[in-house]
Amino acid sequence: MKALVTGSAGFIGFHTVKKLLEQGCEVVGLDNINDYYSPQLKYARLREAGIHQDDIKWFQPTQSLTNPSYRFVRMNLEDKQQLFSLFQSEQFDYVINLAAQAGVRYSLENPDVYLQSNVFGFHYILEACRHFPPKHLVHASSSSVYGANAKIPFSEDDQVDSPVSLYAATKKSNELMAHAYSHLYNIPITCLRFFTVYGPWGRPDMAPMLFAKAISEEKPIKVFNNGDMERDFTYVGDIVNGVVKTTFTTFQDKLNYRVLNIGNGSPVNLLEFITELEKGMGKEAIKNYMPMQPGDVPRTWADQTRLEKTTQYTPNVSLADGIAEFTSWFKQYFPEPAAMRV
């Protein structure tokens, strides 16, 4: 059983690779290791999986030094010829596409890269799956597709035709593209709408890492919308368990396409989240209250009914337990070693 995990040097991708290897899968990881945030953090994640920076070469698989079932290849999704060659040579049973240009606010500043990576790159993944069909393609969508949806909790049946950021628009377009390819070429595809993910090895541009770093350095944190925000904060272990469960869950109907939320199912006020972080860090945060930012939404809340019915899995890590795990890791790795500084 062989799986491709794109975005494998990223936050969720790193944990997904680890989980698949624990379950006995052969895994090929793919990532371009771009500089959207510090590549050193990405190399540190790869190092944890036995892939050393000096051994990595473009388009050439690098064997893990610690796990014979893992190889890594540096590549862009937009590298069509090399991507097709990889699919042809490896004949993947499963494809988990976690690679994307992330970040709502960054999409306001650099829109071109979102179209290149999230639209064209995903198109090439679909084309590769068309010509070299896996048993299942699992694709990372986002709760951002719900936009400013006022109905809560957010259900997969809600209208998602009014994105409030380009990032969200690219994720919605991915779902439409996936539906078309599934229908036309009978490819089993699941799109997973992730809700705010946090945990060890997290992205440094996201609030949990930004807040923890600022608290540790006794610097102010930016609290948008004056703290009047709610997020369905979801521990990365719950996300990864949901991804893996979904990957190996067969379709029970002829549609071969589905959309599933993965969240905690319990929204948390931003100030409550900060309070838990303060407990874990052992310091009080200096708060700089600010207005709502363009592209942000006041609340997110995942309806988990369809995920639970489809996979028999329910995310269950509490905020207190998740924050404890995250802050324990953070204090271990920051600010030392130097390679982890971001």
Tab-separated table of N, CA and C in Angstrom, residues 89-169:
chain	number	residue	atom	x	y	z
A	89	SER	N	5.834	6.177	-12.420
A	89	SER	CA	6.828	5.252	-11.869
A	89	SER	C	6.381	4.640	-10.543
A	90	GLU	N	5.615	5.400	-9.745
A	90	GLU	CA	5.266	4.936	-8.397
A	90	GLU	C	3.941	4.187	-8.331
A	91	GLN	N	2.994	4.526	-9.224
A	91	GLN	CA	1.681	3.855	-9.221
A	91	GLN	C	1.056	3.874	-7.824
A	92	PHE	N	0.737	5.085	-7.348
A	92	PHE	CA	0.223	5.272	-5.998
A	92	PHE	C	-1.151	4.636	-5.811
A	93	ASP	N	-1.350	4.014	-4.652
A	93	ASP	CA	-2.681	3.528	-4.279
A	93	ASP	C	-3.549	4.665	-3.762
A	94	TYR	N	-2.923	5.609	-3.043
A	94	TYR	CA	-3.655	6.731	-2.448
A	94	TYR	C	-2.871	8.022	-2.659
A	95	VAL	N	-3.591	9.105	-2.892
A	95	VAL	CA	-2.978	10.417	-3.025
A	95	VAL	C	-3.645	11.354	-2.022
A	96	ILE	N	-2.845	11.950	-1.145
A	96	ILE	CA	-3.341	12.913	-0.162
A	96	ILE	C	-2.714	14.255	-0.493
A	97	ASN	N	-3.502	15.150	-1.042
A	97	ASN	CA	-2.982	16.432	-1.533
A	97	ASN	C	-3.164	17.518	-0.477
A	98	LEU	N	-2.083	17.791	0.245
A	98	LEU	CA	-2.090	18.826	1.280
A	98	LEU	C	-1.291	20.047	0.862
A	99	ALA	N	-0.662	19.989	-0.312
A	99	ALA	CA	0.151	21.109	-0.794
A	99	ALA	C	-0.754	22.229	-1.292
A	100	ALA	N	-0.428	23.448	-0.893
A	100	ALA	CA	-1.176	24.628	-1.348
A	100	ALA	C	-0.455	25.861	-0.832
A	101	GLN	N	-0.713	26.973	-1.486
A	101	GLN	CA	-0.284	28.247	-0.921
A	101	GLN	C	-1.315	28.643	0.119
A	102	ALA	N	-0.900	28.697	1.358
A	102	ALA	CA	-1.818	28.957	2.465
A	102	ALA	C	-1.818	30.434	2.834
A	103	GLY	N	-2.766	30.803	3.692
A	103	GLY	CA	-2.793	32.139	4.268
A	103	GLY	C	-3.817	33.061	3.640
A	104	VAL	N	-4.791	33.482	4.429
A	104	VAL	CA	-5.827	34.396	3.941
A	104	VAL	C	-5.243	35.779	3.699
A	105	ARG	N	-4.535	36.325	4.682
A	105	ARG	CA	-4.037	37.702	4.549
A	105	ARG	C	-2.966	37.809	3.472
A	106	TYR	N	-2.133	36.782	3.347
A	106	TYR	CA	-1.071	36.801	2.341
A	106	TYR	C	-1.659	36.839	0.926
A	107	SER	N	-2.862	36.279	0.761
A	107	SER	CA	-3.490	36.273	-0.565
A	107	SER	C	-3.882	37.674	-1.013
A	108	LEU	N	-3.997	38.619	-0.079
A	108	LEU	CA	-4.275	40.000	-0.446
A	108	LEU	C	-3.046	40.665	-1.047
A	109	GLU	N	-1.867	40.190	-0.661
A	109	GLU	CA	-0.614	40.808	-1.101
A	109	GLU	C	-0.007	40.124	-2.322
A	110	ASN	N	-0.203	38.817	-2.437
A	110	ASN	CA	0.448	38.042	-3.498
A	110	ASN	C	-0.551	37.103	-4.174
A	111	PRO	N	-1.521	37.646	-4.877
A	111	PRO	CA	-2.570	36.794	-5.448
A	111	PRO	C	-2.076	35.813	-6.508
A	112	ASP	N	-1.047	36.189	-7.277
A	112	ASP	CA	-0.617	35.337	-8.386
A	112	ASP	C	-0.212	33.938	-7.934
A	113	VAL	N	0.492	33.863	-6.803
A	113	VAL	CA	0.998	32.575	-6.354
A	113	VAL	C	-0.138	31.628	-5.973
A	114	TYR	N	-1.286	32.175	-5.566
A	114	TYR	CA	-2.433	31.343	-5.205
A	114	TYR	C	-3.031	30.666	-6.432
A	115	LEU	N	-3.067	31.389	-7.532
A	115	LEU	CA	-3.569	30.794	-8.761
A	115	LEU	C	-2.603	29.743	-9.287
A	116	GLN	N	-1.307	30.029	-9.244
A	116	GLN	CA	-0.320	29.080	-9.737
A	116	GLN	C	-0.351	27.777	-8.938
A	117	SER	N	-0.259	27.873	-7.623
A	117	SER	CA	-0.160	26.679	-6.783
A	117	SER	C	-1.510	26.008	-6.564
A	118	ASN	N	-2.504	26.794	-6.161
A	118	ASN	CA	-3.766	26.207	-5.729
A	118	ASN	C	-4.686	25.815	-6.874
A	119	VAL	N	-4.596	26.517	-8.006
A	119	VAL	CA	-5.466	26.202	-9.135
A	119	VAL	C	-4.721	25.367	-10.181
A	120	PHE	N	-3.649	25.904	-10.740
A	120	PHE	CA	-2.911	25.149	-11.748
A	120	PHE	C	-2.267	23.908	-11.146
A	121	GLY	N	-1.680	24.044	-9.963
A	121	GLY	CA	-1.056	22.897	-9.325
A	121	GLY	C	-2.043	21.784	-9.056
A	122	PHE	N	-3.219	22.136	-8.544
A	122	PHE	CA	-4.231	21.109	-8.273
A	122	PHE	C	-4.752	20.499	-9.573
A	123	HIS	N	-4.848	21.311	-10.616
A	123	HIS	CA	-5.260	20.782	-11.918
A	123	HIS	C	-4.316	19.666	-12.373
A	124	TYR	N	-3.017	19.852	-12.159
A	124	TYR	CA	-2.063	18.831	-12.573
A	124	TYR	C	-2.163	17.581	-11.696
A	125	ILE	N	-2.491	17.755	-10.424
A	125	ILE	CA	-2.756	16.590	-9.569
A	125	ILE	C	-3.943	15.805	-10.115
A	126	LEU	N	-5.006	16.501	-10.479
A	126	LEU	CA	-6.187	15.835	-11.042
A	126	LEU	C	-5.857	15.129	-12.349
A	127	GLU	N	-5.083	15.781	-13.188
A	127	GLU	CA	-4.698	15.181	-14.461
A	127	GLU	C	-3.839	13.933	-14.234
A	128	ALA	N	-2.930	14.009	-13.274
A	128	ALA	CA	-2.095	12.848	-12.970
A	128	ALA	C	-2.955	11.693	-12.457
A	129	CYS	N	-3.951	12.012	-11.630
A	129	CYS	CA	-4.857	10.973	-11.131
A	129	CYS	C	-5.744	10.421	-12.247
A	130	ARG	N	-6.040	11.243	-13.223
A	130	ARG	CA	-6.816	10.782	-14.381
A	130	ARG	C	-6.035	9.735	-15.166
A	131	HIS	N	-4.763	9.991	-15.395
A	131	HIS	CA	-3.957	9.101	-16.230
A	131	HIS	C	-3.365	7.932	-15.458
A	132	PHE	N	-3.157	8.116	-14.154
A	132	PHE	CA	-2.586	7.048	-13.312
A	132	PHE	C	-3.464	6.929	-12.068
A	133	PRO	N	-4.664	6.339	-12.192
A	133	PRO	CA	-5.703	6.438	-11.164
A	133	PRO	C	-5.330	5.769	-9.837
A	134	PRO	N	-5.434	6.506	-8.746
A	134	PRO	CA	-5.301	5.902	-7.414
A	134	PRO	C	-6.664	5.359	-6.967
A	135	LYS	N	-6.655	4.641	-5.869
A	135	LYS	CA	-7.925	4.169	-5.301
A	135	LYS	C	-8.732	5.330	-4.726
A	136	HIS	N	-8.025	6.397	-4.308
A	136	HIS	CA	-8.714	7.501	-3.642
A	136	HIS	C	-7.797	8.723	-3.645
A	137	LEU	N	-8.342	9.858	-4.012
A	137	LEU	CA	-7.652	11.144	-3.878
A	137	LEU	C	-8.324	11.920	-2.761
A	138	VAL	N	-7.547	12.307	-1.758
A	138	VAL	CA	-8.050	13.128	-0.651
A	138	VAL	C	-7.399	14.500	-0.771
A	139	HIS	N	-8.218	15.531	-0.787
A	139	HIS	CA	-7.731	16.887	-1.026
A	139	HIS	C	-8.080	17.804	0.141
A	140	ALA	N	-7.119	18.639	0.530
A	140	ALA	CA	-7.329	19.584	1.626
A	140	ALA	C	-8.034	20.831	1.127
A	141	SER	N	-9.291	20.972	1.519
A	141	SER	CA	-10.001	22.227	1.311
A	141	SER	C	-9.912	23.023	2.614
A	142	SER	N	-10.826	23.929	2.850
A	142	SER	CA	-10.696	24.816	4.011
A	142	SER	C	-12.057	25.322	4.456
A	143	SER	N	-12.177	25.584	5.755
A	143	SER	CA	-13.403	26.198	6.278
A	143	SER	C	-13.596	27.605	5.742
A	144	SER	N	-12.550	28.188	5.158
A	144	SER	CA	-12.673	29.547	4.615
A	144	SER	C	-13.679	29.614	3.473
A	145	VAL	N	-14.022	28.475	2.865
A	145	VAL	CA	-15.004	28.503	1.771
A	145	VAL	C	-16.371	28.958	2.264
A	146	TYR	N	-16.624	28.856	3.566
A	146	TYR	CA	-17.927	29.268	4.100
A	146	TYR	C	-18.083	30.784	4.136
A	147	GLY	N	-16.990	31.511	3.954
A	147	GLY	CA	-17.060	32.965	3.915
A	147	GLY	C	-17.665	33.531	5.180
A	148	ALA	N	-18.567	34.497	5.014
A	148	ALA	CA	-19.215	35.131	6.157
A	148	ALA	C	-20.547	34.470	6.477
A	149	ASN	N	-20.629	33.184	6.255
A	149	ASN	CA	-21.848	32.418	6.515
A	149	ASN	C	-22.349	32.674	7.934
A	150	ALA	N	-23.568	33.131	8.051
A	150	ALA	CA	-24.132	33.470	9.364
A	150	ALA	C	-24.786	32.266	10.027
A	151	LYS	N	-25.077	31.218	9.259
A	151	LYS	CA	-25.712	30.023	9.813
A	151	LYS	C	-24.659	29.176	10.507
A	152	ILE	N	-24.926	28.797	11.737
A	152	ILE	CA	-23.992	27.948	12.462
A	152	ILE	C	-24.732	26.761	13.070
A	153	PRO	N	-24.044	25.609	13.222
A	153	PRO	CA	-22.703	25.329	12.721
A	153	PRO	C	-22.672	25.238	11.200
A	154	PHE	N	-21.460	25.328	10.631
A	154	PHE	CA	-21.306	25.260	9.185
A	154	PHE	C	-21.505	23.814	8.722
A	155	SER	N	-22.439	23.649	7.777
A	155	SER	CA	-22.730	22.332	7.217
A	155	SER	C	-22.235	22.251	5.786
A	156	GLU	N	-21.861	21.049	5.379
A	156	GLU	CA	-21.417	20.841	3.999
A	156	GLU	C	-22.511	21.175	2.988
A	157	ASP	N	-23.757	21.219	3.438
A	157	ASP	CA	-24.871	21.545	2.538
A	157	ASP	C	-25.118	23.047	2.428
A	158	ASP	N	-24.413	23.860	3.208
A	158	ASP	CA	-24.592	25.313	3.145
A	158	ASP	C	-24.063	25.855	1.818
A	159	GLN	N	-24.626	26.979	1.389
A	159	GLN	CA	-24.142	27.660	0.203
A	159	GLN	C	-22.744	28.241	0.482
A	160	VAL	N	-21.842	28.026	-0.456
A	160	VAL	CA	-20.471	28.547	-0.294
A	160	VAL	C	-20.063	29.289	-1.566
A	161	ASP	N	-20.934	30.159	-2.009
A	161	ASP	CA	-20.715	30.887	-3.266
A	161	ASP	C	-20.256	32.317	-3.053
A	162	SER	N	-19.921	32.680	-1.825
A	162	SER	CA	-19.540	34.069	-1.546
A	162	SER	C	-18.258	34.122	-0.724
A	163	PRO	N	-17.114	33.693	-1.297
A	163	PRO	CA	-15.845	33.748	-0.558
A	163	PRO	C	-15.452	35.187	-0.267
A	164	VAL	N	-14.745	35.391	0.842
A	164	VAL	CA	-14.328	36.752	1.214
A	164	VAL	C	-12.814	36.915	1.130
A	165	SER	N	-12.134	35.948	0.507
A	165	SER	CA	-10.699	36.078	0.236
A	165	SER	C	-10.382	35.266	-1.010
A	166	LEU	N	-9.297	35.630	-1.681
A	166	LEU	CA	-8.881	34.865	-2.846
A	166	LEU	C	-8.489	33.450	-2.453
A	167	TYR	N	-7.861	33.300	-1.293
A	167	TYR	CA	-7.514	31.963	-0.812
A	167	TYR	C	-8.762	31.080	-0.764
A	168	ALA	N	-9.831	31.600	-0.169
A	168	ALA	CA	-11.077	30.844	-0.086
A	168	ALA	C	-11.625	30.536	-1.472
A	169	ALA	N	-11.522	31.494	-2.388
A	169	ALA	CA	-12.016	31.292	-3.748
A	169	ALA	C	-11.256	30.160	-4.438
